[in-house]
Amino acid sequence: EETLEYLDADPFVLFGIDDPLTQQALAKLEKFPALLCDGAVPTLDEWAYYLRIEPKDKELLWLVRAMMETDLPKPWTCYKGIGSIVCYLRADTGQVTWKHPF
């Protein structure tokens, strides 16, 4: 029973939400967009939200589709991180960012 005592902790503490670095990252998300992905691959609507384009805007949908179909420049790769945020990793330097490296 002692090993489960940590589960009685405040959820903000338990899941690290009160951590200063987590709070800093959440504040950053309010100012700068991040690509959020519920599935394995971001959808057209998720890309549109990231690019701040209305999915109903037919004149700019080409741009959303182009972003969806464009390969990342080398040496960048991407993965889905915690909270469904798509993160980009630069393999040669270890740099990690939420901002698409276009």
PDB file of N, CA and C in Angstrom:
ATOM      1  N   GLU A   1       0.825  -1.201   0.000  1.00  0.00           N
ATOM      2  CA  GLU A   1       0.000   0.000   0.000  1.00  0.00           C
ATOM      3  C   GLU A   1       0.867   1.262   0.000  1.00  0.00           C
ATOM      4  N   GLU A   2       2.048   1.186   0.611  1.00  0.00           N
ATOM      5  CA  GLU A   2       2.925   2.343   0.639  1.00  0.00           C
ATOM      6  C   GLU A   2       3.373   2.744  -0.759  1.00  0.00           C
ATOM      7  N   THR A   3       3.512   1.773  -1.632  1.00  0.00           N
ATOM      8  CA  THR A   3       3.981   2.081  -2.982  1.00  0.00           C
ATOM      9  C   THR A   3       2.948   2.826  -3.799  1.00  0.00           C
ATOM     10  N   LEU A   4       1.693   2.790  -3.395  1.00  0.00           N
ATOM     11  CA  LEU A   4       0.638   3.479  -4.134  1.00  0.00           C
ATOM     12  C   LEU A   4       0.280   4.838  -3.539  1.00  0.00           C
ATOM     13  N   GLU A   5       0.978   5.251  -2.482  1.00  0.00           N
ATOM     14  CA  GLU A   5       0.672   6.528  -1.849  1.00  0.00           C
ATOM     15  C   GLU A   5       0.827   7.702  -2.810  1.00  0.00           C
ATOM     16  N   TYR A   6       1.763   7.605  -3.736  1.00  0.00           N
ATOM     17  CA  TYR A   6       1.974   8.716  -4.669  1.00  0.00           C
ATOM     18  C   TYR A   6       0.733   8.997  -5.509  1.00  0.00           C
ATOM     19  N   LEU A   7      -0.138   8.004  -5.674  1.00  0.00           N
ATOM     20  CA  LEU A   7      -1.361   8.217  -6.450  1.00  0.00           C
ATOM     21  C   LEU A   7      -2.350   9.135  -5.741  1.00  0.00           C
ATOM     22  N   ASP A   8      -2.170   9.329  -4.444  1.00  0.00           N
ATOM     23  CA  ASP A   8      -3.022  10.248  -3.686  1.00  0.00           C
ATOM     24  C   ASP A   8      -2.566  11.696  -3.830  1.00  0.00           C
ATOM     25  N   ALA A   9      -1.469  11.927  -4.506  1.00  0.00           N
ATOM     26  CA  ALA A   9      -0.932  13.277  -4.674  1.00  0.00           C
ATOM     27  C   ALA A   9      -1.858  14.104  -5.555  1.00  0.00           C
ATOM     28  N   ASP A  10      -1.679  15.399  -5.467  1.00  0.00           N
ATOM     29  CA  ASP A  10      -2.397  16.337  -6.324  1.00  0.00           C
ATOM     30  C   ASP A  10      -2.104  15.968  -7.784  1.00  0.00           C
ATOM     31  N   PRO A  11      -3.135  15.846  -8.638  1.00  0.00           N
ATOM     32  CA  PRO A  11      -2.893  15.465 -10.044  1.00  0.00           C
ATOM     33  C   PRO A  11      -1.924  16.398 -10.766  1.00  0.00           C
ATOM     34  N   PHE A  12      -1.942  17.680 -10.409  1.00  0.00           N
ATOM     35  CA  PHE A  12      -1.016  18.605 -11.047  1.00  0.00           C
ATOM     36  C   PHE A  12       0.432  18.255 -10.707  1.00  0.00           C
ATOM     37  N   VAL A  13       0.647  17.758  -9.488  1.00  0.00           N
ATOM     38  CA  VAL A  13       1.984  17.336  -9.078  1.00  0.00           C
ATOM     39  C   VAL A  13       2.302  15.978  -9.686  1.00  0.00           C
ATOM     40  N   LEU A  14       1.346  15.062  -9.595  1.00  0.00           N
ATOM     41  CA  LEU A  14       1.533  13.699 -10.067  1.00  0.00           C
ATOM     42  C   LEU A  14       1.935  13.650 -11.536  1.00  0.00           C
ATOM     43  N   PHE A  15       1.277  14.460 -12.362  1.00  0.00           N
ATOM     44  CA  PHE A  15       1.544  14.439 -13.802  1.00  0.00           C
ATOM     45  C   PHE A  15       2.499  15.535 -14.257  1.00  0.00           C
ATOM     46  N   GLY A  16       3.104  16.245 -13.304  1.00  0.00           N
ATOM     47  CA  GLY A  16       4.124  17.237 -13.632  1.00  0.00           C
ATOM     48  C   GLY A  16       3.598  18.539 -14.201  1.00  0.00           C
ATOM     49  N   ILE A  17       2.297  18.774 -14.090  1.00  0.00           N
ATOM     50  CA  ILE A  17       1.729  19.996 -14.669  1.00  0.00           C
ATOM     51  C   ILE A  17       2.182  21.231 -13.910  1.00  0.00           C
ATOM     52  N   ASP A  18       2.476  21.084 -12.622  1.00  0.00           N
ATOM     53  CA  ASP A  18       2.928  22.235 -11.828  1.00  0.00           C
ATOM     54  C   ASP A  18       4.417  22.504 -11.989  1.00  0.00           C
ATOM     55  N   ASP A  19       5.112  21.661 -12.715  1.00  0.00           N
ATOM     56  CA  ASP A  19       6.543  21.835 -12.947  1.00  0.00           C
ATOM     57  C   ASP A  19       6.787  23.137 -13.708  1.00  0.00           C
ATOM     58  N   PRO A  20       7.751  23.951 -13.285  1.00  0.00           N
ATOM     59  CA  PRO A  20       8.011  25.238 -13.954  1.00  0.00           C
ATOM     60  C   PRO A  20       8.286  25.098 -15.462  1.00  0.00           C
ATOM     61  N   LEU A  21       9.013  24.062 -15.861  1.00  0.00           N
ATOM     62  CA  LEU A  21       9.286  23.879 -17.294  1.00  0.00           C
ATOM     63  C   LEU A  21       8.015  23.543 -18.063  1.00  0.00           C
ATOM     64  N   THR A  22       7.145  22.735 -17.465  1.00  0.00           N
ATOM     65  CA  THR A  22       5.869  22.403 -18.108  1.00  0.00           C
ATOM     66  C   THR A  22       5.014  23.650 -18.235  1.00  0.00           C
ATOM     67  N   GLN A  23       4.966  24.460 -17.185  1.00  0.00           N
ATOM     68  CA  GLN A  23       4.189  25.690 -17.229  1.00  0.00           C
ATOM     69  C   GLN A  23       4.735  26.651 -18.289  1.00  0.00           C
ATOM     70  N   GLN A  24       6.043  26.703 -18.408  1.00  0.00           N
ATOM     71  CA  GLN A  24       6.668  27.552 -19.427  1.00  0.00           C
ATOM     72  C   GLN A  24       6.277  27.069 -20.821  1.00  0.00           C
ATOM     73  N   ALA A  25       6.289  25.761 -21.023  1.00  0.00           N
ATOM     74  CA  ALA A  25       5.916  25.204 -22.327  1.00  0.00           C
ATOM     75  C   ALA A  25       4.446  25.464 -22.631  1.00  0.00           C
ATOM     76  N   LEU A  26       3.576  25.346 -21.639  1.00  0.00           N
ATOM     77  CA  LEU A  26       2.146  25.620 -21.854  1.00  0.00           C
ATOM     78  C   LEU A  26       1.921  27.087 -22.193  1.00  0.00           C
ATOM     79  N   ALA A  27       2.642  27.976 -21.541  1.00  0.00           N
ATOM     80  CA  ALA A  27       2.532  29.403 -21.857  1.00  0.00           C
ATOM     81  C   ALA A  27       3.001  29.673 -23.279  1.00  0.00           C
ATOM     82  N   LYS A  28       4.048  28.973 -23.698  1.00  0.00           N
ATOM     83  CA  LYS A  28       4.560  29.132 -25.059  1.00  0.00           C
ATOM     84  C   LYS A  28       3.521  28.689 -26.084  1.00  0.00           C
ATOM     85  N   LEU A  29       2.785  27.616 -25.756  1.00  0.00           N
ATOM     86  CA  LEU A  29       1.752  27.126 -26.675  1.00  0.00           C
ATOM     87  C   LEU A  29       0.644  28.146 -26.900  1.00  0.00           C
ATOM     88  N   GLU A  30       0.400  29.013 -25.912  1.00  0.00           N
ATOM     89  CA  GLU A  30      -0.627  30.044 -26.069  1.00  0.00           C
ATOM     90  C   GLU A  30      -0.202  31.095 -27.088  1.00  0.00           C
ATOM     91  N   LYS A  31       1.100  31.340 -27.198  1.00  0.00           N
ATOM     92  CA  LYS A  31       1.603  32.367 -28.107  1.00  0.00           C
ATOM     93  C   LYS A  31       1.951  31.826 -29.486  1.00  0.00           C
ATOM     94  N   PHE A  32       2.520  30.629 -29.518  1.00  0.00           N
ATOM     95  CA  PHE A  32       3.010  30.058 -30.763  1.00  0.00           C
ATOM     96  C   PHE A  32       2.253  28.769 -31.073  1.00  0.00           C
ATOM     97  N   PRO A  33       1.799  28.600 -32.300  1.00  0.00           N
ATOM     98  CA  PRO A  33       1.028  27.398 -32.630  1.00  0.00           C
ATOM     99  C   PRO A  33       1.886  26.138 -32.621  1.00  0.00           C
ATOM    100  N   ALA A  34       1.240  25.043 -32.313  1.00  0.00           N
ATOM    101  CA  ALA A  34       1.885  23.735 -32.390  1.00  0.00           C
ATOM    102  C   ALA A  34       0.943  22.817 -33.155  1.00  0.00           C
ATOM    103  N   LEU A  35       1.512  21.930 -33.921  1.00  0.00           N
ATOM    104  CA  LEU A  35       0.715  20.963 -34.674  1.00  0.00           C
ATOM    105  C   LEU A  35       0.254  19.875 -33.713  1.00  0.00           C
ATOM    106  N   LEU A  36      -1.050  19.782 -33.499  1.00  0.00           N
ATOM    107  CA  LEU A  36      -1.629  18.766 -32.632  1.00  0.00           C
ATOM    108  C   LEU A  36      -2.198  17.652 -33.497  1.00  0.00           C
ATOM    109  N   CYS A  37      -2.044  16.435 -33.048  1.00  0.00           N
ATOM    110  CA  CYS A  37      -2.431  15.283 -33.855  1.00  0.00           C
ATOM    111  C   CYS A  37      -3.102  14.242 -32.975  1.00  0.00           C
ATOM    112  N   ASP A  38      -4.370  13.958 -33.229  1.00  0.00           N
ATOM    113  CA  ASP A  38      -5.083  12.936 -32.453  1.00  0.00           C
ATOM    114  C   ASP A  38      -4.792  11.525 -32.945  1.00  0.00           C
ATOM    115  N   GLY A  39      -4.554  11.379 -34.236  1.00  0.00           N
ATOM    116  CA  GLY A  39      -4.286  10.058 -34.805  1.00  0.00           C
ATOM    117  C   GLY A  39      -2.800   9.832 -35.003  1.00  0.00           C
ATOM    118  N   ALA A  40      -2.483   8.901 -35.891  1.00  0.00           N
ATOM    119  CA  ALA A  40      -1.085   8.598 -36.179  1.00  0.00           C
ATOM    120  C   ALA A  40      -0.441   9.678 -37.055  1.00  0.00           C
ATOM    121  N   VAL A  41      -1.253  10.305 -37.906  1.00  0.00           N
ATOM    122  CA  VAL A  41      -0.777  11.323 -38.834  1.00  0.00           C
ATOM    123  C   VAL A  41      -1.737  12.512 -38.752  1.00  0.00           C
ATOM    124  N   PRO A  42      -1.220  13.753 -38.762  1.00  0.00           N
ATOM    125  CA  PRO A  42      -2.109  14.912 -38.712  1.00  0.00           C
ATOM    126  C   PRO A  42      -3.080  14.947 -39.900  1.00  0.00           C
ATOM    127  N   THR A  43      -4.312  15.319 -39.615  1.00  0.00           N
ATOM    128  CA  THR A  43      -5.339  15.429 -40.652  1.00  0.00           C
ATOM    129  C   THR A  43      -5.278  16.803 -41.311  1.00  0.00           C
ATOM    130  N   LEU A  44      -6.059  16.970 -42.354  1.00  0.00           N
ATOM    131  CA  LEU A  44      -6.153  18.261 -43.043  1.00  0.00           C
ATOM    132  C   LEU A  44      -6.614  19.340 -42.065  1.00  0.00           C
ATOM    133  N   ASP A  45      -7.616  19.046 -41.251  1.00  0.00           N
ATOM    134  CA  ASP A  45      -8.115  20.033 -40.284  1.00  0.00           C
ATOM    135  C   ASP A  45      -7.048  20.383 -39.241  1.00  0.00           C
ATOM    136  N   GLU A  46      -6.274  19.389 -38.797  1.00  0.00           N
ATOM    137  CA  GLU A  46      -5.219  19.655 -37.811  1.00  0.00           C
ATOM    138  C   GLU A  46      -4.119  20.516 -38.411  1.00  0.00           C
ATOM    139  N   TRP A  47      -3.756  20.256 -39.665  1.00  0.00           N
ATOM    140  CA  TRP A  47      -2.777  21.109 -40.349  1.00  0.00           C
ATOM    141  C   TRP A  47      -3.332  22.518 -40.539  1.00  0.00           C
ATOM    142  N   ALA A  48      -4.597  22.619 -40.914  1.00  0.00           N
ATOM    143  CA  ALA A  48      -5.210  23.931 -41.120  1.00  0.00           C
ATOM    144  C   ALA A  48      -5.192  24.738 -39.822  1.00  0.00           C
ATOM    145  N   TYR A  49      -5.521  24.093 -38.710  1.00  0.00           N
ATOM    146  CA  TYR A  49      -5.500  24.782 -37.423  1.00  0.00           C
ATOM    147  C   TYR A  49      -4.086  25.264 -37.102  1.00  0.00           C
ATOM    148  N   TYR A  50      -3.094  24.424 -37.338  1.00  0.00           N
ATOM    149  CA  TYR A  50      -1.695  24.782 -37.090  1.00  0.00           C
ATOM    150  C   TYR A  50      -1.289  25.997 -37.924  1.00  0.00           C
ATOM    151  N   LEU A  51      -1.724  26.016 -39.168  1.00  0.00           N
ATOM    152  CA  LEU A  51      -1.370  27.115 -40.073  1.00  0.00           C
ATOM    153  C   LEU A  51      -2.295  28.320 -39.926  1.00  0.00           C
ATOM    154  N   ARG A  52      -3.291  28.189 -39.046  1.00  0.00           N
ATOM    155  CA  ARG A  52      -4.277  29.261 -38.796  1.00  0.00           C
ATOM    156  C   ARG A  52      -5.073  29.595 -40.065  1.00  0.00           C
ATOM    157  N   ILE A  53      -5.458  28.534 -40.773  1.00  0.00           N
ATOM    158  CA  ILE A  53      -6.264  28.658 -41.983  1.00  0.00           C
ATOM    159  C   ILE A  53      -7.580  27.931 -41.736  1.00  0.00           C
ATOM    160  N   GLU A  54      -8.663  28.565 -42.064  1.00  0.00           N
ATOM    161  CA  GLU A  54      -9.975  27.925 -41.935  1.00  0.00           C
ATOM    162  C   GLU A  54     -10.078  26.782 -42.944  1.00  0.00           C
ATOM    163  N   PRO A  55     -10.446  25.588 -42.500  1.00  0.00           N
ATOM    164  CA  PRO A  55     -10.565  24.462 -43.445  1.00  0.00           C
ATOM    165  C   PRO A  55     -11.567  24.720 -44.564  1.00  0.00           C
ATOM    166  N   LYS A  56     -12.487  25.640 -44.363  1.00  0.00           N
ATOM    167  CA  LYS A  56     -13.486  25.969 -45.387  1.00  0.00           C
ATOM    168  C   LYS A  56     -12.966  26.977 -46.413  1.00  0.00           C
ATOM    169  N   ASP A  57     -11.788  27.540 -46.167  1.00  0.00           N
ATOM    170  CA  ASP A  57     -11.208  28.537 -47.066  1.00  0.00           C
ATOM    171  C   ASP A  57     -10.600  27.831 -48.275  1.00  0.00           C
ATOM    172  N   LYS A  58     -11.379  27.706 -49.341  1.00  0.00           N
ATOM    173  CA  LYS A  58     -10.970  26.950 -50.533  1.00  0.00           C
ATOM    174  C   LYS A  58      -9.729  27.550 -51.202  1.00  0.00           C
ATOM    175  N   GLU A  59      -9.556  28.875 -51.111  1.00  0.00           N
ATOM    176  CA  GLU A  59      -8.420  29.519 -51.771  1.00  0.00           C
ATOM    177  C   GLU A  59      -7.082  29.168 -51.122  1.00  0.00           C
ATOM    178  N   LEU A  60      -7.085  28.800 -49.832  1.00  0.00           N
ATOM    179  CA  LEU A  60      -5.831  28.495 -49.142  1.00  0.00           C
ATOM    180  C   LEU A  60      -5.648  27.017 -48.826  1.00  0.00           C
ATOM    181  N   LEU A  61      -6.615  26.185 -49.197  1.00  0.00           N
ATOM    182  CA  LEU A  61      -6.489  24.760 -48.916  1.00  0.00           C
ATOM    183  C   LEU A  61      -5.291  24.133 -49.638  1.00  0.00           C
ATOM    184  N   TRP A  62      -4.893  24.693 -50.769  1.00  0.00           N
ATOM    185  CA  TRP A  62      -3.727  24.177 -51.480  1.00  0.00           C
ATOM    186  C   TRP A  62      -2.487  24.257 -50.596  1.00  0.00           C
ATOM    187  N   LEU A  63      -2.392  25.327 -49.800  1.00  0.00           N
ATOM    188  CA  LEU A  63      -1.254  25.508 -48.920  1.00  0.00           C
ATOM    189  C   LEU A  63      -1.243  24.445 -47.805  1.00  0.00           C
ATOM    190  N   VAL A  64      -2.419  24.173 -47.260  1.00  0.00           N
ATOM    191  CA  VAL A  64      -2.543  23.148 -46.222  1.00  0.00           C
ATOM    192  C   VAL A  64      -2.134  21.786 -46.790  1.00  0.00           C
ATOM    193  N   ARG A  65      -2.635  21.475 -47.973  1.00  0.00           N
ATOM    194  CA  ARG A  65      -2.295  20.192 -48.609  1.00  0.00           C
ATOM    195  C   ARG A  65      -0.797  20.103 -48.917  1.00  0.00           C
ATOM    196  N   ALA A  66      -0.220  21.212 -49.354  1.00  0.00           N
ATOM    197  CA  ALA A  66       1.211  21.228 -49.661  1.00  0.00           C
ATOM    198  C   ALA A  66       2.045  20.941 -48.408  1.00  0.00           C
ATOM    199  N   MET A  67       1.652  21.511 -47.284  1.00  0.00           N
ATOM    200  CA  MET A  67       2.362  21.245 -46.032  1.00  0.00           C
ATOM    201  C   MET A  67       2.219  19.784 -45.622  1.00  0.00           C
ATOM    202  N   MET A  68       1.044  19.226 -45.827  1.00  0.00           N
ATOM    203  CA  MET A  68       0.809  17.828 -45.477  1.00  0.00           C
ATOM    204  C   MET A  68       1.694  16.886 -46.290  1.00  0.00           C
ATOM    205  N   GLU A  69       1.918  17.232 -47.557  1.00  0.00           N
ATOM    206  CA  GLU A  69       2.600  16.341 -48.486  1.00  0.00           C
ATOM    207  C   GLU A  69       4.105  16.574 -48.583  1.00  0.00           C
ATOM    208  N   THR A  70       4.599  17.676 -48.039  1.00  0.00           N
ATOM    209  CA  THR A  70       6.012  18.012 -48.165  1.00  0.00           C
ATOM    210  C   THR A  70       6.859  17.212 -47.178  1.00  0.00           C
ATOM    211  N   ASP A  71       7.926  16.629 -47.678  1.00  0.00           N
ATOM    212  CA  ASP A  71       8.859  15.917 -46.806  1.00  0.00           C
ATOM    213  C   ASP A  71       9.647  16.923 -45.979  1.00  0.00           C
ATOM    214  N   LEU A  72      10.049  16.483 -44.805  1.00  0.00           N
ATOM    215  CA  LEU A  72      10.884  17.325 -43.959  1.00  0.00           C
ATOM    216  C   LEU A  72      12.282  17.426 -44.558  1.00  0.00           C
ATOM    217  N   PRO A  73      12.924  18.585 -44.391  1.00  0.00           N
ATOM    218  CA  PRO A  73      14.302  18.683 -44.877  1.00  0.00           C
ATOM    219  C   PRO A  73      15.223  17.802 -44.028  1.00  0.00           C
ATOM    220  N   LYS A  74      16.256  17.268 -44.647  1.00  0.00           N
ATOM    221  CA  LYS A  74      17.218  16.455 -43.895  1.00  0.00           C
ATOM    222  C   LYS A  74      18.057  17.386 -43.050  1.00  0.00           C
ATOM    223  N   PRO A  75      18.400  17.056 -41.849  1.00  0.00           N
ATOM    224  CA  PRO A  75      18.295  15.810 -41.105  1.00  0.00           C
ATOM    225  C   PRO A  75      17.118  15.793 -40.126  1.00  0.00           C
ATOM    226  N   TRP A  76      16.006  16.441 -40.436  1.00  0.00           N
ATOM    227  CA  TRP A  76      14.859  16.518 -39.527  1.00  0.00           C
ATOM    228  C   TRP A  76      13.986  15.270 -39.608  1.00  0.00           C
ATOM    229  N   THR A  77      13.441  14.869 -38.461  1.00  0.00           N
ATOM    230  CA  THR A  77      12.417  13.832 -38.374  1.00  0.00           C
ATOM    231  C   THR A  77      11.340  14.351 -37.436  1.00  0.00           C
ATOM    232  N   CYS A  78      10.202  13.700 -37.423  1.00  0.00           N
ATOM    233  CA  CYS A  78       9.148  14.148 -36.517  1.00  0.00           C
ATOM    234  C   CYS A  78       8.577  12.956 -35.760  1.00  0.00           C
ATOM    235  N   TYR A  79       7.983  13.262 -34.631  1.00  0.00           N
ATOM    236  CA  TYR A  79       7.307  12.248 -33.829  1.00  0.00           C
ATOM    237  C   TYR A  79       6.187  12.920 -33.056  1.00  0.00           C
ATOM    238  N   LYS A  80       5.253  12.125 -32.610  1.00  0.00           N
ATOM    239  CA  LYS A  80       4.142  12.637 -31.819  1.00  0.00           C
ATOM    240  C   LYS A  80       4.529  12.543 -30.358  1.00  0.00           C
ATOM    241  N   GLY A  81       4.616  13.696 -29.714  1.00  0.00           N
ATOM    242  CA  GLY A  81       5.026  13.735 -28.318  1.00  0.00           C
ATOM    243  C   GLY A  81       3.842  13.681 -27.366  1.00  0.00           C
ATOM    244  N   ILE A  82       4.114  14.016 -26.137  1.00  0.00           N
ATOM    245  CA  ILE A  82       3.094  14.023 -25.085  1.00  0.00           C
ATOM    246  C   ILE A  82       2.029  15.059 -25.418  1.00  0.00           C
ATOM    247  N   GLY A  83       0.789  14.721 -25.176  1.00  0.00           N
ATOM    248  CA  GLY A  83      -0.307  15.659 -25.415  1.00  0.00           C
ATOM    249  C   GLY A  83      -0.653  15.819 -26.875  1.00  0.00           C
ATOM    250  N   SER A  84      -0.284  14.859 -27.695  1.00  0.00           N
ATOM    251  CA  SER A  84      -0.589  14.869 -29.134  1.00  0.00           C
ATOM    252  C   SER A  84       0.115  15.982 -29.889  1.00  0.00           C
ATOM    253  N   ILE A  85       1.167  16.541 -29.337  1.00  0.00           N
ATOM    254  CA  ILE A  85       1.914  17.600 -30.012  1.00  0.00           C
ATOM    255  C   ILE A  85       2.961  16.956 -30.918  1.00  0.00           C
ATOM    256  N   VAL A  86       2.969  17.358 -32.171  1.00  0.00           N
ATOM    257  CA  VAL A  86       3.975  16.866 -33.115  1.00  0.00           C
ATOM    258  C   VAL A  86       5.267  17.637 -32.857  1.00  0.00           C
ATOM    259  N   CYS A  87       6.344  16.908 -32.604  1.00  0.00           N
ATOM    260  CA  CYS A  87       7.644  17.497 -32.334  1.00  0.00           C
ATOM    261  C   CYS A  87       8.588  17.167 -33.483  1.00  0.00           C
ATOM    262  N   TYR A  88       9.524  18.060 -33.727  1.00  0.00           N
ATOM    263  CA  TYR A  88      10.499  17.875 -34.789  1.00  0.00           C
ATOM    264  C   TYR A  88      11.882  17.761 -34.164  1.00  0.00           C
ATOM    265  N   LEU A  89      12.655  16.780 -34.609  1.00  0.00           N
ATOM    266  CA  LEU A  89      13.967  16.499 -34.060  1.00  0.00           C
ATOM    267  C   LEU A  89      15.009  16.608 -35.169  1.00  0.00           C
ATOM    268  N   ARG A  90      16.030  17.389 -34.887  1.00  0.00           N
ATOM    269  CA  ARG A  90      17.158  17.490 -35.822  1.00  0.00           C
ATOM    270  C   ARG A  90      18.213  16.496 -35.375  1.00  0.00           C
ATOM    271  N   ALA A  91      18.413  15.456 -36.168  1.00  0.00           N
ATOM    272  CA  ALA A  91      19.240  14.321 -35.775  1.00  0.00           C
ATOM    273  C   ALA A  91      20.700  14.695 -35.524  1.00  0.00           C
ATOM    274  N   ASP A  92      21.256  15.631 -36.294  1.00  0.00           N
ATOM    275  CA  ASP A  92      22.684  15.923 -36.149  1.00  0.00           C
ATOM    276  C   ASP A  92      23.019  16.781 -34.933  1.00  0.00           C
ATOM    277  N   THR A  93      22.039  17.565 -34.430  1.00  0.00           N
ATOM    278  CA  THR A  93      22.313  18.440 -33.289  1.00  0.00           C
ATOM    279  C   THR A  93      21.512  18.052 -32.042  1.00  0.00           C
ATOM    280  N   GLY A  94      20.451  17.246 -32.222  1.00  0.00           N
ATOM    281  CA  GLY A  94      19.587  16.899 -31.098  1.00  0.00           C
ATOM    282  C   GLY A  94      18.557  17.969 -30.785  1.00  0.00           C
ATOM    283  N   GLN A  95      18.495  19.015 -31.597  1.00  0.00           N
ATOM    284  CA  GLN A  95      17.518  20.094 -31.382  1.00  0.00           C
ATOM    285  C   GLN A  95      16.110  19.543 -31.527  1.00  0.00           C
ATOM    286  N   VAL A  96      15.223  19.933 -30.598  1.00  0.00           N
ATOM    287  CA  VAL A  96      13.827  19.533 -30.643  1.00  0.00           C
ATOM    288  C   VAL A  96      12.984  20.799 -30.618  1.00  0.00           C
ATOM    289  N   THR A  97      11.964  20.844 -31.487  1.00  0.00           N
ATOM    290  CA  THR A  97      11.107  22.014 -31.553  1.00  0.00           C
ATOM    291  C   THR A  97       9.686  21.602 -31.924  1.00  0.00           C
ATOM    292  N   TRP A  98       8.737  22.461 -31.603  1.00  0.00           N
ATOM    293  CA  TRP A  98       7.357  22.263 -32.042  1.00  0.00           C
ATOM    294  C   TRP A  98       7.125  22.931 -33.390  1.00  0.00           C
ATOM    295  N   LYS A  99       8.030  23.813 -33.760  1.00  0.00           N
ATOM    296  CA  LYS A  99       7.877  24.591 -35.000  1.00  0.00           C
ATOM    297  C   LYS A  99       8.348  23.769 -36.184  1.00  0.00           C
ATOM    298  N   HIS A 100       7.520  23.691 -37.205  1.00  0.00           N
ATOM    299  CA  HIS A 100       7.875  22.954 -38.412  1.00  0.00           C
ATOM    300  C   HIS A 100       9.122  23.588 -39.042  1.00  0.00           C
ATOM    301  N   PRO A 101      10.116  22.778 -39.406  1.00  0.00           N
ATOM    302  CA  PRO A 101      11.364  23.318 -39.953  1.00  0.00           C
ATOM    303  C   PRO A 101      11.316  23.627 -41.439  1.00  0.00           C
ATOM    304  N   PHE A 102      10.287  24.315 -41.910  1.00  0.00           N
ATOM    305  CA  PHE A 102      10.226  24.634 -43.337  1.00  0.00           C
ATOM    306  C   PHE A 102      10.990  25.891 -43.616  1.00  0.00           C
TER     307      PHE A 102
END
